[in-house]
Coordinates of C-alpha atoms in Angstrom, one line a residue:
Chain A
M1 CA -33.3 -104.3 -56.3
D2 CA -33.1 -104.6 -52.4
Q3 CA -32.2 -108.6 -51.7
E4 CA -34.8 -110.1 -50.0
L5 CA -37.0 -108.4 -52.4
R6 CA -35.3 -110.0 -55.6
E7 CA -35.5 -113.9 -53.6
L8 CA -39.5 -113.7 -53.8
Y9 CA -38.9 -112.1 -57.6
Q10 CA -36.9 -114.4 -58.8
E11 CA -36.6 -114.2 -62.4
V12 CA -38.4 -117.3 -63.1
I13 CA -41.4 -116.3 -61.5
L14 CA -41.2 -113.4 -63.6
D15 CA -41.0 -114.5 -66.0
H16 CA -43.7 -117.0 -65.4
N17 CA -46.2 -114.1 -63.7
K18 CA -45.8 -112.3 -68.2
S19 CA -45.7 -114.9 -69.7
P20 CA -47.9 -118.0 -67.5
R21 CA -47.8 -121.9 -68.4
N22 CA -50.7 -124.0 -69.7
F23 CA -53.1 -120.2 -69.3
R24 CA -56.4 -122.0 -70.9
E25 CA -59.8 -123.1 -69.8
M26 CA -59.8 -127.3 -70.6
E27 CA -63.2 -128.1 -72.4
D28 CA -62.4 -131.8 -72.0
S29 CA -61.8 -132.1 -67.6
T30 CA -62.3 -134.2 -65.6
Q31 CA -62.0 -132.4 -62.7
D32 CA -61.5 -128.8 -61.6
S33 CA -62.2 -126.6 -58.9
E34 CA -62.0 -122.3 -58.1
G35 CA -60.0 -120.5 -55.4
Y36 CA -60.7 -117.4 -54.3
N37 CA -59.0 -115.0 -52.0
P38 CA -61.5 -112.5 -50.4
L39 CA -58.1 -110.5 -49.2
C40 CA -57.5 -109.5 -52.6
G41 CA -59.8 -110.3 -54.7
D42 CA -57.5 -112.9 -56.0
T43 CA -59.7 -115.4 -58.3
I44 CA -58.5 -119.4 -59.9
H45 CA -60.1 -121.6 -61.6
I46 CA -57.7 -125.1 -61.8
Y47 CA -58.1 -128.1 -64.5
L48 CA -57.4 -131.0 -64.5
K49 CA -57.8 -134.2 -66.6
I50 CA -56.6 -138.3 -64.0
N51 CA -56.2 -140.9 -66.7
D52 CA -55.9 -144.1 -64.8
G53 CA -55.3 -142.3 -61.5
I54 CA -53.2 -140.0 -63.3
V55 CA -52.7 -136.3 -64.0
T56 CA -53.0 -136.6 -68.0
D57 CA -53.2 -132.6 -68.5
V58 CA -53.8 -129.5 -65.6
S59 CA -54.4 -125.7 -66.7
F60 CA -55.9 -123.1 -65.1
Q61 CA -57.3 -119.2 -65.3
G62 CA -57.7 -116.4 -63.8
S63 CA -56.2 -112.5 -62.3
G64 CA -53.7 -112.6 -59.7
C65 CA -50.0 -111.1 -58.3
A66 CA -47.3 -112.5 -60.1
I67 CA -46.5 -114.9 -56.9
S68 CA -50.0 -116.7 -57.4
K69 CA -50.1 -117.0 -61.2
A70 CA -46.3 -117.8 -61.2
S71 CA -47.1 -120.4 -58.2
A72 CA -50.3 -121.7 -60.7
S73 CA -48.2 -121.6 -63.6
L74 CA -44.9 -123.6 -61.7
M75 CA -47.7 -125.6 -60.0
T76 CA -49.2 -127.1 -63.5
S77 CA -45.5 -128.2 -64.1
A78 CA -44.8 -130.0 -61.0
V79 CA -47.6 -132.0 -61.1
K80 CA -48.0 -132.9 -64.5
G81 CA -47.9 -136.9 -65.7
K82 CA -47.4 -137.7 -61.4
T83 CA -50.0 -139.7 -59.6
K84 CA -52.3 -138.3 -57.4
E85 CA -50.2 -139.1 -54.6
E86 CA -47.4 -138.4 -56.1
A87 CA -49.1 -135.0 -56.4
E88 CA -50.1 -134.5 -52.9
V89 CA -46.4 -135.2 -51.3
V90 CA -45.6 -132.2 -54.0
F91 CA -48.2 -130.3 -52.9
K92 CA -47.3 -131.0 -48.8
N93 CA -43.6 -130.0 -49.3
F94 CA -44.0 -126.5 -51.4
L95 CA -46.1 -125.6 -48.1
D96 CA -43.7 -126.2 -46.0
L97 CA -41.1 -124.3 -48.5
I98 CA -43.4 -121.1 -48.8
T99 CA -44.5 -121.7 -44.6
G100 CA -40.8 -121.5 -43.3
N101 CA -41.1 -125.2 -42.3
L102 CA -38.2 -126.8 -43.9
G103 CA -35.7 -123.7 -42.1
E104 CA -33.8 -121.7 -43.0
N105 CA -32.0 -122.8 -45.9
P106 CA -34.2 -125.6 -46.6
N107 CA -32.9 -129.0 -49.0
T108 CA -35.5 -128.7 -52.4
D109 CA -34.1 -130.8 -55.0
K110 CA -37.5 -133.2 -54.2
L111 CA -38.6 -129.4 -55.1
G112 CA -36.9 -128.9 -58.8
K113 CA -37.8 -125.5 -60.4
L114 CA -40.1 -124.9 -57.0
A115 CA -37.9 -123.9 -55.1
V116 CA -37.6 -120.7 -56.8
F117 CA -40.6 -120.1 -54.7
A118 CA -38.1 -120.0 -50.8
G119 CA -38.6 -116.4 -50.0
V120 CA -42.2 -116.2 -49.9
Q121 CA -41.6 -117.3 -45.7
E122 CA -40.0 -114.2 -45.4
F123 CA -43.6 -112.7 -46.6
P124 CA -46.0 -113.9 -44.2
V125 CA -48.6 -111.8 -45.6
R126 CA -47.8 -113.5 -49.6
V127 CA -48.0 -117.1 -48.1
K128 CA -51.8 -117.1 -49.2
C129 CA -50.7 -115.8 -52.9
A130 CA -48.3 -118.7 -53.5
S131 CA -50.6 -121.1 -51.6
L132 CA -54.0 -120.6 -53.5
A133 CA -53.8 -122.4 -56.7
W134 CA -52.4 -125.2 -54.8
H135 CA -55.5 -125.8 -52.5
T136 CA -57.4 -125.1 -54.5
M137 CA -55.8 -128.0 -56.6
K138 CA -55.5 -130.0 -54.5
A139 CA -59.2 -129.5 -53.6
A140 CA -59.7 -130.2 -57.6
L141 CA -57.8 -133.8 -57.5
D142 CA -60.6 -134.6 -54.3
E143 CA -63.1 -132.8 -56.4
K144 CA -64.3 -131.4 -53.2
E145 CA -67.2 -129.1 -54.4
T146 CA -66.8 -126.2 -52.4
K147 CA -65.4 -123.3 -53.2
V148 CA -61.9 -122.7 -52.1
T149 CA -60.8 -119.8 -50.1
T150 CA -57.7 -118.1 -48.3
E151 CA -59.9 -117.0 -45.5
Chain B
M1 CA -38.2 -84.2 -46.2
N2 CA -36.8 -80.8 -46.0
S3 CA -37.3 -79.2 -48.7
K4 CA -38.7 -75.2 -49.3
E5 CA -41.9 -76.6 -51.1
E6 CA -43.2 -77.6 -47.6
I7 CA -43.5 -74.7 -46.4
S8 CA -46.4 -72.5 -48.9
V9 CA -48.8 -69.6 -48.1
I10 CA -52.4 -71.2 -48.4
S11 CA -53.5 -67.3 -48.7
N12 CA -52.2 -63.2 -47.5
S13 CA -51.7 -64.4 -43.6
T14 CA -51.3 -68.1 -43.2
I15 CA -48.3 -70.0 -43.6
Y16 CA -48.8 -74.3 -44.0
N17 CA -45.6 -75.7 -42.7
V18 CA -46.1 -78.8 -42.6
E19 CA -42.1 -80.0 -41.5
A20 CA -44.0 -78.0 -37.9
I21 CA -47.0 -80.8 -38.7
R22 CA -45.1 -83.3 -39.4
N23 CA -43.0 -83.0 -35.9
D24 CA -46.1 -83.9 -33.9
F25 CA -46.5 -87.0 -35.0
P26 CA -43.4 -89.1 -33.6
I27 CA -44.2 -92.0 -36.0
L28 CA -43.4 -90.2 -39.3
Q29 CA -39.6 -90.3 -37.9
T30 CA -39.7 -93.9 -38.1
T31 CA -38.1 -95.8 -41.1
V32 CA -39.3 -98.9 -43.0
H33 CA -36.7 -100.8 -45.2
D34 CA -33.7 -99.4 -43.7
N35 CA -36.0 -95.3 -45.9
P36 CA -38.0 -93.1 -44.2
L37 CA -41.6 -93.6 -43.4
V38 CA -43.7 -92.2 -46.6
Y39 CA -46.6 -93.1 -44.8
L40 CA -50.0 -92.9 -47.7
D41 CA -52.4 -94.9 -46.6
N42 CA -54.5 -92.1 -44.9
A43 CA -57.9 -93.6 -46.2
A44 CA -57.3 -96.7 -44.4
T45 CA -56.5 -94.5 -41.1
T46 CA -54.3 -91.6 -40.4
Q47 CA -51.4 -90.9 -37.6
K48 CA -52.0 -89.6 -34.1
P49 CA -50.4 -86.5 -33.5
I50 CA -48.0 -87.0 -30.0
S51 CA -51.0 -84.7 -28.3
V52 CA -53.5 -87.3 -29.3
I53 CA -51.1 -90.1 -28.0
K54 CA -50.5 -87.6 -24.7
E55 CA -54.0 -86.7 -23.8
A56 CA -55.5 -91.0 -23.8
Q57 CA -51.9 -91.0 -21.8
K58 CA -53.4 -89.1 -19.5
Y59 CA -56.6 -90.9 -18.8
Y60 CA -55.2 -94.2 -17.9
S61 CA -52.0 -92.5 -15.4
T62 CA -53.8 -89.3 -13.9
M63 CA -58.0 -90.1 -14.2
N64 CA -58.4 -93.4 -15.4
S65 CA -62.4 -94.9 -13.7
N66 CA -65.8 -95.3 -14.8
I67 CA -68.2 -92.6 -16.1
H68 CA -71.5 -91.8 -15.4
R69 CA -71.9 -94.1 -12.2
G70 CA -68.8 -92.8 -9.1
V71 CA -69.3 -90.3 -6.4
H72 CA -65.1 -90.5 -6.4
A73 CA -62.9 -88.1 -7.7
L74 CA -61.8 -90.3 -10.6
S75 CA -64.7 -91.0 -11.8
Q76 CA -66.3 -87.5 -11.5
V77 CA -63.0 -86.4 -13.3
A78 CA -62.7 -89.1 -16.5
T79 CA -66.6 -88.0 -17.0
E80 CA -66.1 -85.0 -17.2
A81 CA -63.0 -85.1 -19.2
Y82 CA -65.2 -87.9 -21.2
E83 CA -68.4 -85.4 -22.2
T84 CA -66.0 -82.2 -22.9
A85 CA -65.1 -84.3 -26.2
R86 CA -68.7 -84.8 -26.7
I87 CA -69.0 -81.0 -26.9
K88 CA -65.8 -81.0 -29.0
I89 CA -67.2 -82.8 -31.4
K90 CA -70.7 -80.7 -31.7
K91 CA -68.9 -78.0 -32.3
F92 CA -66.6 -79.5 -34.8
I93 CA -69.3 -80.9 -36.5
N94 CA -71.7 -77.5 -35.6
A95 CA -74.5 -80.4 -35.2
L96 CA -77.7 -78.6 -32.8
G97 CA -76.5 -79.9 -29.0
K98 CA -74.7 -82.6 -27.6
N99 CA -77.6 -84.7 -26.9
E100 CA -77.5 -85.6 -30.4
I101 CA -73.7 -87.0 -30.9
I102 CA -73.4 -90.5 -30.1
F103 CA -69.8 -92.2 -29.1
T104 CA -69.9 -95.3 -30.7
K105 CA -67.0 -98.3 -32.2
G106 CA -67.1 -96.0 -35.8
T107 CA -68.6 -95.6 -38.7
T108 CA -69.1 -99.2 -39.2
E109 CA -71.6 -99.1 -35.6
S110 CA -72.9 -96.2 -36.3
I111 CA -74.4 -97.6 -39.6
N112 CA -75.6 -100.7 -38.0
L113 CA -77.5 -98.5 -35.2
V114 CA -79.4 -96.3 -37.7
A115 CA -79.9 -99.8 -39.9
Q116 CA -80.7 -101.8 -36.9
S117 CA -83.1 -99.4 -34.3
Y118 CA -84.4 -96.7 -37.6
V119 CA -85.1 -98.4 -40.4
R120 CA -85.3 -102.2 -39.3
P121 CA -88.4 -100.7 -37.4
N122 CA -89.8 -99.2 -39.9
L123 CA -89.7 -101.3 -43.0
Q124 CA -92.6 -103.2 -44.4
A125 CA -92.5 -105.6 -47.1
G126 CA -92.0 -103.7 -50.8
D127 CA -90.4 -100.5 -49.0
E128 CA -87.1 -99.5 -50.3
V129 CA -83.3 -98.0 -49.0
I130 CA -81.1 -96.6 -51.5
I131 CA -77.3 -96.3 -51.4
S132 CA -74.8 -96.1 -54.5
Q133 CA -73.1 -98.0 -56.0
M134 CA -69.7 -96.7 -54.4
E135 CA -69.9 -97.7 -51.0
H136 CA -68.5 -99.4 -48.4
H137 CA -69.2 -102.8 -47.6
S138 CA -70.2 -100.7 -43.5
N139 CA -73.0 -98.7 -45.9
I140 CA -74.4 -102.1 -48.2
V141 CA -74.6 -105.1 -45.3
P142 CA -76.2 -103.0 -42.8
W143 CA -79.1 -102.5 -45.3
Q144 CA -79.3 -106.0 -47.0
L145 CA -79.3 -107.5 -43.6
A146 CA -82.8 -104.9 -43.1
C147 CA -84.0 -104.9 -46.4
K148 CA -84.0 -109.5 -46.7
E149 CA -85.6 -109.6 -43.0
K150 CA -88.4 -107.3 -43.6
N151 CA -88.3 -108.6 -47.5
A152 CA -87.4 -104.8 -48.5
K153 CA -85.3 -104.3 -51.6
L154 CA -82.0 -102.7 -52.2
K155 CA -81.6 -100.3 -55.1
I156 CA -78.2 -98.6 -56.1
I157 CA -77.7 -95.4 -57.3
P158 CA -75.1 -96.1 -60.5
I159 CA -72.0 -94.2 -60.7
D160 CA -69.7 -93.4 -64.6
D161 CA -66.8 -93.9 -65.5
N162 CA -65.1 -90.9 -63.6
G163 CA -66.4 -92.3 -60.3
D164 CA -69.5 -89.9 -60.2
L165 CA -72.8 -90.6 -58.9
I166 CA -75.7 -91.2 -62.0
F167 CA -77.7 -88.0 -60.2
K168 CA -80.7 -88.4 -62.7
D169 CA -80.6 -92.3 -61.7
F170 CA -81.5 -91.3 -58.7
E171 CA -84.2 -89.2 -59.0
K172 CA -85.7 -92.1 -61.3
L173 CA -84.9 -94.3 -58.3
I174 CA -87.1 -93.0 -55.7
T175 CA -91.1 -93.9 -55.5
D176 CA -93.7 -93.5 -52.7
R177 CA -92.0 -97.2 -51.2
T178 CA -88.8 -94.9 -50.0
K179 CA -88.0 -95.1 -46.8
F180 CA -84.3 -94.1 -46.5
V181 CA -81.2 -93.4 -48.6
S182 CA -78.0 -93.9 -47.4
V183 CA -75.0 -92.5 -48.9
V184 CA -70.7 -92.2 -48.4
Y185 CA -70.1 -88.2 -48.7
A186 CA -66.8 -88.6 -50.2
S187 CA -65.7 -92.2 -51.4
N188 CA -62.5 -94.5 -50.0
S189 CA -62.0 -96.4 -53.6
L190 CA -62.9 -93.4 -55.8
G191 CA -62.3 -90.3 -53.6
T192 CA -65.5 -88.6 -55.9
I193 CA -66.9 -86.4 -52.4
N194 CA -70.6 -87.2 -53.9
P195 CA -73.4 -84.1 -54.3
V196 CA -74.8 -84.3 -50.7
K197 CA -76.8 -81.4 -50.4
K198 CA -78.4 -82.2 -54.3
I199 CA -79.1 -85.8 -52.9
I200 CA -80.6 -84.5 -49.1
D201 CA -82.6 -81.8 -50.8
L202 CA -83.9 -83.8 -53.4
A203 CA -85.4 -87.3 -50.3
H204 CA -86.2 -83.7 -48.2
Q205 CA -88.9 -83.3 -51.1
N206 CA -89.9 -86.9 -51.1
N207 CA -89.8 -86.8 -47.3
I208 CA -87.0 -90.0 -47.4
P209 CA -84.6 -89.1 -44.4
V210 CA -80.7 -88.9 -45.1
M211 CA -78.2 -90.9 -44.0
L212 CA -74.3 -89.6 -44.4
D213 CA -71.2 -91.9 -44.1
A214 CA -68.4 -89.1 -43.9
A215 CA -65.8 -91.1 -42.3
Q216 CA -63.5 -89.8 -45.3
A217 CA -65.1 -86.1 -45.5
V218 CA -64.6 -85.1 -42.2
N219 CA -60.9 -85.2 -42.0
H220 CA -60.7 -83.2 -45.9
L221 CA -64.1 -80.9 -45.4
P222 CA -66.1 -78.8 -43.3
V223 CA -69.1 -80.8 -42.4
D224 CA -71.1 -78.9 -41.2
V225 CA -74.4 -81.0 -40.7
Q226 CA -77.5 -78.8 -39.9
D227 CA -76.4 -76.2 -42.4
L228 CA -76.3 -79.8 -45.1
D229 CA -79.8 -80.6 -42.7
C230 CA -78.8 -84.7 -43.1
D231 CA -80.7 -86.4 -40.3
F232 CA -77.7 -89.2 -39.7
L233 CA -74.0 -88.4 -40.4
A234 CA -71.0 -92.1 -39.1
F235 CA -67.4 -91.5 -38.6
S236 CA -64.6 -92.9 -37.0
G237 CA -61.9 -91.3 -34.8
H238 CA -59.1 -93.4 -36.9
K239 CA -59.1 -91.4 -39.4
L240 CA -59.2 -87.9 -38.1
Y241 CA -56.6 -88.0 -36.7
G242 CA -57.6 -90.1 -33.6
P243 CA -57.9 -93.7 -31.7
T244 CA -59.3 -96.6 -33.2
G245 CA -62.0 -97.9 -31.8
I246 CA -64.3 -94.9 -31.7
G247 CA -66.3 -92.5 -33.4
I248 CA -70.0 -91.1 -33.9
L249 CA -73.5 -91.4 -34.9
Y250 CA -74.7 -88.1 -34.9
G251 CA -78.6 -87.8 -35.7
K252 CA -81.0 -85.0 -35.2
V253 CA -82.5 -85.0 -31.3
N254 CA -85.7 -85.9 -32.7
L255 CA -85.3 -89.5 -35.0
L256 CA -82.9 -91.1 -32.2
D257 CA -85.5 -89.7 -30.1
S258 CA -88.2 -91.9 -31.4
M259 CA -85.6 -94.9 -31.7
P260 CA -85.3 -97.6 -29.2
P261 CA -81.9 -98.6 -27.6
Y262 CA -79.6 -100.6 -29.8
Q263 CA -77.7 -101.8 -27.2
G264 CA -79.2 -103.3 -23.9
G265 CA -76.4 -103.0 -21.0
G266 CA -75.8 -100.7 -17.7
D267 CA -75.8 -96.5 -18.4
M268 CA -78.8 -97.0 -20.8
I269 CA -80.9 -97.0 -18.7
S270 CA -82.7 -95.3 -15.8
K271 CA -84.7 -97.9 -13.8
V272 CA -84.4 -101.2 -14.8
T273 CA -86.7 -104.1 -12.3
F274 CA -87.5 -107.7 -13.9
K275 CA -90.7 -106.3 -15.2
E276 CA -89.7 -103.2 -17.0
T277 CA -87.1 -101.1 -17.9
T278 CA -87.3 -97.4 -18.8
Y279 CA -84.5 -96.2 -21.2
N280 CA -81.6 -92.9 -20.1
E281 CA -81.7 -89.8 -22.0
L282 CA -80.0 -88.7 -25.2
P283 CA -77.1 -89.9 -25.3
H284 CA -76.4 -92.2 -23.1
K285 CA -79.8 -94.6 -24.6
F286 CA -77.0 -95.3 -27.2
E287 CA -74.2 -96.0 -25.1
A288 CA -74.4 -99.6 -23.2
G289 CA -71.6 -100.8 -21.3
T290 CA -68.2 -98.8 -20.1
P291 CA -67.7 -97.0 -22.7
N292 CA -63.7 -96.3 -25.2
I293 CA -63.4 -93.3 -23.0
A294 CA -59.8 -92.5 -24.0
G295 CA -60.8 -93.2 -27.3
A296 CA -63.2 -90.5 -27.2
I297 CA -60.5 -88.3 -25.5
G298 CA -58.3 -88.6 -27.7
L299 CA -60.4 -87.6 -30.3
G300 CA -61.6 -85.2 -28.8
E301 CA -58.1 -84.2 -28.5
A302 CA -57.4 -85.0 -32.3
I303 CA -60.6 -81.9 -32.8
D304 CA -58.8 -79.6 -31.1
Y305 CA -55.3 -80.2 -33.5
I306 CA -57.4 -80.2 -36.8
S307 CA -59.1 -76.7 -35.7
K308 CA -55.7 -75.8 -34.9
V309 CA -54.2 -76.3 -37.8
G310 CA -57.8 -75.3 -39.3
I311 CA -59.8 -77.9 -41.6
E312 CA -59.8 -75.3 -44.6
N313 CA -56.0 -74.9 -44.2
I314 CA -55.4 -78.7 -44.4
S315 CA -57.9 -79.6 -47.5
F316 CA -55.7 -77.0 -49.8
H317 CA -53.4 -78.2 -48.7
E318 CA -53.9 -82.1 -49.8
M319 CA -55.9 -80.6 -53.4
N320 CA -52.3 -79.5 -53.7
L321 CA -50.9 -82.8 -52.7
L322 CA -53.5 -84.4 -55.5
E323 CA -53.4 -82.3 -58.0
Y324 CA -49.2 -82.3 -57.9
A325 CA -49.6 -86.4 -57.9
T326 CA -51.9 -86.8 -60.6
E327 CA -49.8 -85.0 -63.0
A328 CA -46.7 -86.7 -61.8
V329 CA -48.1 -90.2 -62.8
S330 CA -49.8 -88.6 -65.6
D331 CA -46.4 -89.6 -67.7
I332 CA -47.2 -92.9 -66.7
P333 CA -48.5 -94.5 -70.1
S334 CA -49.4 -98.0 -68.5
L335 CA -51.3 -96.4 -65.4
K336 CA -54.8 -95.2 -65.4
I337 CA -56.3 -93.7 -63.0
I338 CA -59.5 -94.5 -61.3
G339 CA -62.0 -91.9 -59.9
T340 CA -61.7 -89.3 -62.1
S341 CA -64.0 -87.1 -60.5
K342 CA -63.6 -83.3 -60.4
E343 CA -64.6 -83.4 -57.1
K344 CA -62.5 -85.8 -55.2
V345 CA -60.7 -85.5 -51.8
S346 CA -56.9 -86.5 -51.5
V347 CA -57.6 -89.9 -52.7
L348 CA -55.2 -91.6 -55.8
S349 CA -56.3 -95.2 -57.0
F350 CA -54.7 -96.8 -60.0
V351 CA -53.7 -99.7 -61.9
L352 CA -50.4 -100.8 -63.8
D353 CA -50.9 -102.9 -66.9
D354 CA -49.5 -106.2 -66.1
V355 CA -48.6 -105.1 -62.1
H356 CA -50.2 -107.7 -59.4
P357 CA -51.4 -103.8 -56.7
H358 CA -50.4 -107.0 -53.8
D359 CA -46.8 -107.1 -56.2
I360 CA -47.0 -102.9 -56.5
G361 CA -47.4 -102.8 -52.4
T362 CA -44.3 -104.8 -51.9
F363 CA -42.1 -103.8 -54.1
L364 CA -43.2 -99.9 -52.5
D365 CA -43.1 -100.9 -49.7
F366 CA -39.0 -101.7 -49.6
E367 CA -38.8 -98.3 -50.4
G368 CA -40.6 -97.5 -47.2
V369 CA -43.6 -96.2 -48.8
A370 CA -47.5 -97.7 -47.0
I371 CA -50.2 -98.1 -49.3
R372 CA -53.5 -99.6 -49.7
T373 CA -53.4 -102.3 -52.2
G374 CA -56.9 -104.2 -53.4
H375 CA -60.3 -103.9 -53.4
H376 CA -61.0 -101.4 -50.5
C377 CA -63.8 -102.7 -48.9
T378 CA -65.3 -101.5 -52.3
Q379 CA -66.2 -105.0 -54.3
P380 CA -69.7 -103.7 -56.1
V381 CA -67.0 -100.0 -57.2
M382 CA -64.1 -103.2 -58.6
D383 CA -67.0 -104.9 -60.3
R384 CA -68.2 -101.2 -62.1
Y385 CA -64.2 -101.2 -63.6
N386 CA -63.9 -104.5 -63.9
I387 CA -60.6 -104.5 -62.3
P388 CA -59.9 -107.6 -59.0
A389 CA -58.2 -104.2 -57.1
T390 CA -56.3 -101.3 -57.6
S391 CA -53.5 -99.6 -55.5
R392 CA -54.7 -96.4 -53.6
A393 CA -52.1 -93.8 -51.8
S394 CA -54.6 -91.3 -49.9
F395 CA -52.4 -88.2 -48.1
A396 CA -53.3 -86.0 -45.3
M397 CA -52.7 -82.8 -43.5
Y398 CA -48.3 -84.0 -43.2
N399 CA -47.2 -85.3 -46.7
T400 CA -45.3 -83.9 -48.8
K401 CA -44.1 -83.4 -52.4
A402 CA -41.0 -84.9 -51.6
E403 CA -42.6 -88.0 -51.1
I404 CA -45.0 -88.1 -53.7
N405 CA -41.3 -88.5 -55.6
V406 CA -40.7 -91.3 -53.8
L407 CA -43.6 -92.7 -54.3
V408 CA -43.7 -92.0 -57.8
N409 CA -40.3 -92.7 -58.7
G410 CA -41.1 -96.5 -57.0
L411 CA -43.5 -96.8 -58.9
K412 CA -41.1 -96.1 -62.8
K413 CA -38.5 -99.0 -60.2
I414 CA -41.2 -101.8 -60.6
I415 CA -42.8 -101.0 -64.3
G416 CA -38.5 -101.5 -64.6
V417 CA -38.5 -104.4 -62.7
F418 CA -41.8 -106.5 -64.4
G419 CA -42.1 -104.4 -68.3

């Protein structure tokens, strides 16, 4: 496989695509939001349970490509247990990573497992795939009523 | 791509030399991610032969000027080239007269023109317009707009599991309130060639005019508007090896004559005063403003190129490719073809278990293979099959079996990675 392609489709991403974590509906969520990418028809539904300002549970449902599914799956692990503010910081760091704002050789210490998405910055058309779950999570955090779209 | 199979005998007298054709398309020499380009996204847009590129360049470098209004030499040369292109198009689809050929931006504008200038003024509350479930969004939304405004009803001919129209349901949909039928000649996402003659015959028995979206038909099949007896027909230049931003609306002259202009502006008038304006004659009544002159001339040249190769020969070659590709993917167990009509143009839409079309698209891109992934602007078709998207390989006159092998090997590699 080509090096650039390998950077995009890392083992962790392929694994989360195949066996996404927290892939379920949440009946007792406190807030949720739906996201949609009209360009490819991908849909995602994010469920949050927030108690005393802390995200105690996150889950998702929907259909999408490997990048969007793995991103949603890893997102659920990344924000679980965080305060609302901490979750927003992770969101911002993730967006900076995939849009290339952290530079060519980003310091990914703060990002933990999310660092596997560094390869996305080389694929501008796939940035929306990686960010859909995150924008949708942010909308759920903010309890926005409108559906998130990438366009 | 040099192999002996690429020169095939079409009939006793015709030799189809795909290698010679490929040499006429400069872009086919391109590499993508260090691999030779394998361009299989022809249903989105086709590549342009060098003669079309040169002709558009020739217009800008030797005759650029505005048409229909200058007495100077350049304007006359440009006007003649533009009007010559119209005659070529008239011959290509066998229209009765050149005033039945309207230059537009493309299929989308052609359909909107008919929706706004023909159907909308004739539509009353409770009237009906019929389209099909396999329409491109450009043959859905213009009718939704007109129907919504007039409180009319948009009715849909359903499709079966193979992607064929259910004709008996079409018969049932027709009522005395049906004012118009607009259907796609060949589907961009399924490949299905619709029984348009039967549709037109039945509609005409009920005095209903019919429009055909022929964007995916004129590049694959001989199209004769008089034989079809369609009332309107639309297609785009860029899917016909011509430039983007130019398209055609064919309409029967009596219908076009009866219609109010679509847009107002220069060139579409014969006299303007603040009190009253009289409109220019056909086809100029529908060509307000300075048109895409280079586009029209380029499209004329593209038609010359197609005529030289022969649309029947192109069709024969493409059917060979479709058959070969369909056979080649049949030994991939996780692959399902979407659109299995017996009558198809060279479009192969498919889904793979557990691999999303976008991932397929990115992987194939690294093999140099360009395909389309997504809903192909036919979301109701995706809903019909309960899928979000498909991958689509579509073949043109310059594609080869060797290229299909690259596609199929690429798919097998992807399955290896995701499997």
